[in-house]
CSV table of C-alpha atoms (C1' of nucleotides) in Angstrom, one decimal:
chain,number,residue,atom,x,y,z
Q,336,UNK,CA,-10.5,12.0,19.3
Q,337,UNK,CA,-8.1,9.5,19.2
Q,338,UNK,CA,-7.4,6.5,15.8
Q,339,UNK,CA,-7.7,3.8,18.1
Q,340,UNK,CA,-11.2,4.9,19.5
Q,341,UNK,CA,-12.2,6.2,15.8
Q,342,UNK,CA,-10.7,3.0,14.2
Q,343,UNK,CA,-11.0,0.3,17.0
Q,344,UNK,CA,-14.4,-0.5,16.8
Q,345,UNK,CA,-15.3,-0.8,13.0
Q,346,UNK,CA,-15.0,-3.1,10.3
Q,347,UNK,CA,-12.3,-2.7,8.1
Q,348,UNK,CA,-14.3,-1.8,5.2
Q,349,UNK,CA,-16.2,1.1,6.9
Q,350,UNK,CA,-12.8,1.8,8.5
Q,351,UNK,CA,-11.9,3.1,5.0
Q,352,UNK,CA,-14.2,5.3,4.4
Q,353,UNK,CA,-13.5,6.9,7.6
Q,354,UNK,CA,-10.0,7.5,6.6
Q,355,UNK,CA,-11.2,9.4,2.8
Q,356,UNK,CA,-10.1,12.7,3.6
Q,357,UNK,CA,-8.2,12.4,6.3
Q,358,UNK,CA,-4.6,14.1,6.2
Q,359,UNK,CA,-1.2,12.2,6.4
Q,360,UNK,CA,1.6,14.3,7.8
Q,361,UNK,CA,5.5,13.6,7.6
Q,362,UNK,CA,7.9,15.7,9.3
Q,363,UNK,CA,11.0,15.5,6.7
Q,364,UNK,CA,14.1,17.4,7.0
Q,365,UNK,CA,12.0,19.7,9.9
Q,366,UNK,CA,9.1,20.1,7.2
Q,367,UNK,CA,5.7,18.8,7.1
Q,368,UNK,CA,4.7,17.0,3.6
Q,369,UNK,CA,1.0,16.4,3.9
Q,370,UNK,CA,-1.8,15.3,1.6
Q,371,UNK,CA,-5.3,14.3,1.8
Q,372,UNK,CA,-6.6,10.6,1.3
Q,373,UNK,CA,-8.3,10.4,-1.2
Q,374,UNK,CA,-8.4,6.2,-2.0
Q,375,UNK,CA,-8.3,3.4,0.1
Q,376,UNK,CA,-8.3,-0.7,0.4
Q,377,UNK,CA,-10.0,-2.5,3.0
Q,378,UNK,CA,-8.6,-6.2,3.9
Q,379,UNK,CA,-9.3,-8.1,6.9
Q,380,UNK,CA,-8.6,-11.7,8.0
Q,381,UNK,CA,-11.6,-13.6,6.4
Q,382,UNK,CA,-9.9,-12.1,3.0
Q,383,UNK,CA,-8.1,-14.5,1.1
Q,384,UNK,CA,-6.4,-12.0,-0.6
Q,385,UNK,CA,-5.3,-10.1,2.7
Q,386,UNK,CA,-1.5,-10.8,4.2
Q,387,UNK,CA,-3.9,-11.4,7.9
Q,388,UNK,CA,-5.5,-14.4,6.4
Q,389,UNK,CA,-2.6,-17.0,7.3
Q,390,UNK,CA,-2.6,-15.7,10.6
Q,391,UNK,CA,-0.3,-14.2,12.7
Q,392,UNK,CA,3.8,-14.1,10.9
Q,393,UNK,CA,6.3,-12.4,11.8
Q,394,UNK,CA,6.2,-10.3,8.6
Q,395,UNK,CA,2.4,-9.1,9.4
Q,396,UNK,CA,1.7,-9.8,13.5
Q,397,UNK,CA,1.3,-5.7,13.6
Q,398,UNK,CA,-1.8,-6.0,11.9
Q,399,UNK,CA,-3.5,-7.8,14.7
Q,400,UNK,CA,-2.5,-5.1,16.9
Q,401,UNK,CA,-4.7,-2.4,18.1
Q,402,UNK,CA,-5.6,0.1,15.8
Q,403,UNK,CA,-3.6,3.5,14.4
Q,404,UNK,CA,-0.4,1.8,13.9
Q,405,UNK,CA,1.5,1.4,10.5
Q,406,UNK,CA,2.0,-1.5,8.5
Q,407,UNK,CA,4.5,-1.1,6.1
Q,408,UNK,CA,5.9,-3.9,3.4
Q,409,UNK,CA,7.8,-4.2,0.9
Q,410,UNK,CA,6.9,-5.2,-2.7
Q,411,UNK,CA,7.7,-6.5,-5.6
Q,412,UNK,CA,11.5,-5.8,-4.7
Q,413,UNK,CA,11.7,-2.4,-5.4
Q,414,UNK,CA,8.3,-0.4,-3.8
Q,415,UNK,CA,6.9,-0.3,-0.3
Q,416,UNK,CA,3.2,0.0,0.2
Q,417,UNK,CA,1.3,2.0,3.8
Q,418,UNK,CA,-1.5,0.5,5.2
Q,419,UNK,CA,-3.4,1.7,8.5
Q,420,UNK,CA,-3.9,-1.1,10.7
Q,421,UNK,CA,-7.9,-0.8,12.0
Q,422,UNK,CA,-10.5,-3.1,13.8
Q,423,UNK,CA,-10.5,-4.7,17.1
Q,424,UNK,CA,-7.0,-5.7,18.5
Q,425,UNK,CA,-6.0,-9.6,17.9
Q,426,UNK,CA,-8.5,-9.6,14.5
Q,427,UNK,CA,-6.2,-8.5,11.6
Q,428,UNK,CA,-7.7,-5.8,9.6
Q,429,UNK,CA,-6.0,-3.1,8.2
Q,430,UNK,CA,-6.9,-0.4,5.2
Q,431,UNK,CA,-4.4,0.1,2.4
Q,432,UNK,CA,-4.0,3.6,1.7
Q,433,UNK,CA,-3.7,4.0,-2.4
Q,434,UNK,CA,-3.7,7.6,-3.1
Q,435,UNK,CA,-3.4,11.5,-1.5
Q,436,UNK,CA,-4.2,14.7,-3.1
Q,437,UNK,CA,-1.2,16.8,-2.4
Q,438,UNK,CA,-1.6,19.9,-0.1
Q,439,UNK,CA,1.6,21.0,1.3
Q,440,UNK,CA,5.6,21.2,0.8
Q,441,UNK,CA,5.0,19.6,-2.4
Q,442,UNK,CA,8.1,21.1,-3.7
Q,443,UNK,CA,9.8,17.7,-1.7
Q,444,UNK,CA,7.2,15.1,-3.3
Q,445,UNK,CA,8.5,16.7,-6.6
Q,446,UNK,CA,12.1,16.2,-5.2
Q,447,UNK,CA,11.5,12.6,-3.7
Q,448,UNK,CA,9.6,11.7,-6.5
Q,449,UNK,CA,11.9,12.9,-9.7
Q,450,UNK,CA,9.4,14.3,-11.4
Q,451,UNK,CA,6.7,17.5,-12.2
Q,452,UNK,CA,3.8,15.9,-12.7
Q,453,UNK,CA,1.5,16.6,-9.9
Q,454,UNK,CA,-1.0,14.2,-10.8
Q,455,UNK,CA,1.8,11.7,-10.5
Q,456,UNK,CA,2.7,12.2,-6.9
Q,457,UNK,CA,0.9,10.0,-4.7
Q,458,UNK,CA,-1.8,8.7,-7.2
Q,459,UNK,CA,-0.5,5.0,-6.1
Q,460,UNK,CA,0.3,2.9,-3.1
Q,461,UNK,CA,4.2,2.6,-4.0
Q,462,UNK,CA,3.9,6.6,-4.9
Q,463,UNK,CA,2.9,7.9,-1.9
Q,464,UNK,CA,5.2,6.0,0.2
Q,465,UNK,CA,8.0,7.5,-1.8
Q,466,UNK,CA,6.5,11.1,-2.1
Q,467,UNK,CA,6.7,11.0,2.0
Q,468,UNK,CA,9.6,9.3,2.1
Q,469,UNK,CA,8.0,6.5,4.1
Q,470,UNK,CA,9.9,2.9,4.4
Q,471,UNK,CA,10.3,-0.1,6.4
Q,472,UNK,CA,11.9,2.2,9.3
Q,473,UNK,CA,7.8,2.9,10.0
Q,474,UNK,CA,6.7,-0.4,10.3
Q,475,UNK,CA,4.7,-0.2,13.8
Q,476,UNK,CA,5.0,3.1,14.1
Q,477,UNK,CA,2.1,4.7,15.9
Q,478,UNK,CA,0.4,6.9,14.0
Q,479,UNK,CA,-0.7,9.6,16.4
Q,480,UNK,CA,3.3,10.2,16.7
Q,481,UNK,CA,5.4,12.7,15.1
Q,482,UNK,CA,6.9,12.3,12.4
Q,483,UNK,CA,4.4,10.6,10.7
Q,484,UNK,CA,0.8,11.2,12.0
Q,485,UNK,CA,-2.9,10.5,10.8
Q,486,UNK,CA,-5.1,13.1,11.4
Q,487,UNK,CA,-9.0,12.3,10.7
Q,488,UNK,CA,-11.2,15.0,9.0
Q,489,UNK,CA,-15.2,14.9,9.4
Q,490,UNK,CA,-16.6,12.0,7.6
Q,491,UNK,CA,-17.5,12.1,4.3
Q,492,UNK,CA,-21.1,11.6,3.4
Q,493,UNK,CA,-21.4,8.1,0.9
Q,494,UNK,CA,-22.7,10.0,-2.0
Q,495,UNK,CA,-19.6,11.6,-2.3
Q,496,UNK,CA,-17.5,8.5,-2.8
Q,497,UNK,CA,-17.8,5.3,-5.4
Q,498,UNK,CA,-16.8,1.3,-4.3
Q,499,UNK,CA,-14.8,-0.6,-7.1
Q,500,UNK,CA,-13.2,-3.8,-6.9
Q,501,UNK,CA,-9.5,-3.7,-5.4
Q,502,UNK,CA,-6.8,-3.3,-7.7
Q,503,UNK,CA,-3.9,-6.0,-8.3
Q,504,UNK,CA,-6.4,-9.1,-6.6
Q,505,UNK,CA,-6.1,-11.6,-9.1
Q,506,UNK,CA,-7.8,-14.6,-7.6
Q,507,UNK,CA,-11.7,-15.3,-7.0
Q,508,UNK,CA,-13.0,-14.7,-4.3
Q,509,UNK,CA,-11.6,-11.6,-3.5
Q,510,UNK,CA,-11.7,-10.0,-6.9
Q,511,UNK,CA,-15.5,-9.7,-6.1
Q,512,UNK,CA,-15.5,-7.8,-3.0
Q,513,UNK,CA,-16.3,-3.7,-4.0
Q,514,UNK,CA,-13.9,-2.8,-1.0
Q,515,UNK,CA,-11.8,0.0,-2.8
Q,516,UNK,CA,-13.4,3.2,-1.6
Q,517,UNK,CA,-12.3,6.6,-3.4
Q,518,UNK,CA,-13.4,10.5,-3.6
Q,519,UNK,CA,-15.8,10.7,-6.6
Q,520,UNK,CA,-14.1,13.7,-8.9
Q,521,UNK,CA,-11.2,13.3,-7.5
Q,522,UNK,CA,-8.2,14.0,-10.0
Q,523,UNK,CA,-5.7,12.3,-7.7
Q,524,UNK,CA,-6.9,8.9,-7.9
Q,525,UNK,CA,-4.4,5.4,-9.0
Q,526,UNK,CA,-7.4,4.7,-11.8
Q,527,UNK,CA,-11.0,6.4,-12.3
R,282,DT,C1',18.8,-23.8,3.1
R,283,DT,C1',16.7,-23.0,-1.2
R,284,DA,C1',12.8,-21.7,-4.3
R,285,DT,C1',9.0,-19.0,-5.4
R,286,DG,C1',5.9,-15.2,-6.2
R,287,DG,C1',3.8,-10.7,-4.9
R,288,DA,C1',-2.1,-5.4,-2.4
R,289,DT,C1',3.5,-2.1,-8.1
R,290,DC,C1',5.8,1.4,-11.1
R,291,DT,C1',8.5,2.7,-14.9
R,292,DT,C1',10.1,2.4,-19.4
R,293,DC,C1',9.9,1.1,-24.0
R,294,DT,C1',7.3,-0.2,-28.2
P,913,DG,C1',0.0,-2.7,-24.2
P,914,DA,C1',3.9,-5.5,-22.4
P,915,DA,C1',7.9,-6.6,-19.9
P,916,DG,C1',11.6,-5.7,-16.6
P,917,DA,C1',13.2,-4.5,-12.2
P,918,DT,C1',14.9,-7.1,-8.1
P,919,DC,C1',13.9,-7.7,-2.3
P,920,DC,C1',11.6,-10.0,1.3
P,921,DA,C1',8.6,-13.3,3.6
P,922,DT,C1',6.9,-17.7,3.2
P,923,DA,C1',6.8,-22.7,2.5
P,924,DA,C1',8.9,-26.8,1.5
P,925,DA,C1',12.8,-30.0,2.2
DNA sequence: TTATGGATCTTCT
DNA sequence: GAAGATCCATAAA
């Protein structure tokens, strides 16, 4: 099963939900960090909040390629953010990825990340990228490619998540769409 | 060529 | 709870 034929043919919302649980895997120094995903945006080009809605630019045209590539930017000046490109090629959809529940090596998140906390890891878009030690260097990248791969788990059933609004949209109307998907109970999330 | 603001996190109060 | 940090892509001129 391949992310372009799992991700390819769905919206970008229900793309989302197909990546909960799912498990992210960077090969750093020789050595797999890995986690589980356990929160998720979806935006797509009819969003007003989404970097897609202008069209194509040279900052996001990998979003409007096909599907199970990275696209990686930078934020804010100091933070990058990972999103999964999804959908049909050529329509600009692609599914932030907010949080992971650690599961291995997480001695090097500790490392990358300067801290002990485990419930401060990856519980955040900027986080995780820095826990994998994921930058601008992936930006395209093809995520069924070692060193940093995407490997989808069964999908969850929908009584075991909960839709919230998406987190930093400031402006009506995308403040109204419930296209944040996260793991109910789980204790790695951004924000309940 | 310059100006502006952001799908955020950390630190300090 | 509030503000600072501080780079890049975009839009305007």
């Amino acid at each position: 099963m391949s992310l372009i034929n799992e991700l390819g043919h769905i919206s970008a919302k229900d793309a989302a939900l197909r990546l909960i649980g799912a498990k992210l895997t960077r090969i750093y120094r020789n050595r797999p960090i890995s986690g589980l995903i356990v929160e998720a945006e979806a935006y797509d080009q009819s969003d007003l909040a989404s970097h897609s809605f202008k069209g194509i630019t040279p900052r996001t045209s990998i979003m409007f390629a096909e599907a199970g590539h990275a696209y990686v930017y930078f934020s804010y000046g100091l933070h990058y953010c990972f999103n999964v490109v999804v959908g049909p090629k050529g329509e600009g959809s692609a599914v932030l990825i907010r949080a992971l529940e650690p599961l291995d090596n997480i001695e090097s998140m500790k490392q990358l990340r300067s801290t002990d906390n485990i419930h401060n890891l990856c519980n955040g878009p900027a986080k995780l990228c820095q826990a994998l030690a994921i930058d601008k260097n992936f930006y395209g990248h093809n995520l069924s490619l070692a060193p940093l791969t995407v490997n989808l788990a069964k999908p969850v059933s929908p009584n075991e998540v909960i839709w919230t609004k998406r987190i930093g949209i400031k402006e009506p109307p995308g403040t109204e769409l419930y296209w944040r998907v996260a793991l109910k109970n789980s204790k790695y999330l951004s924000r309940p």
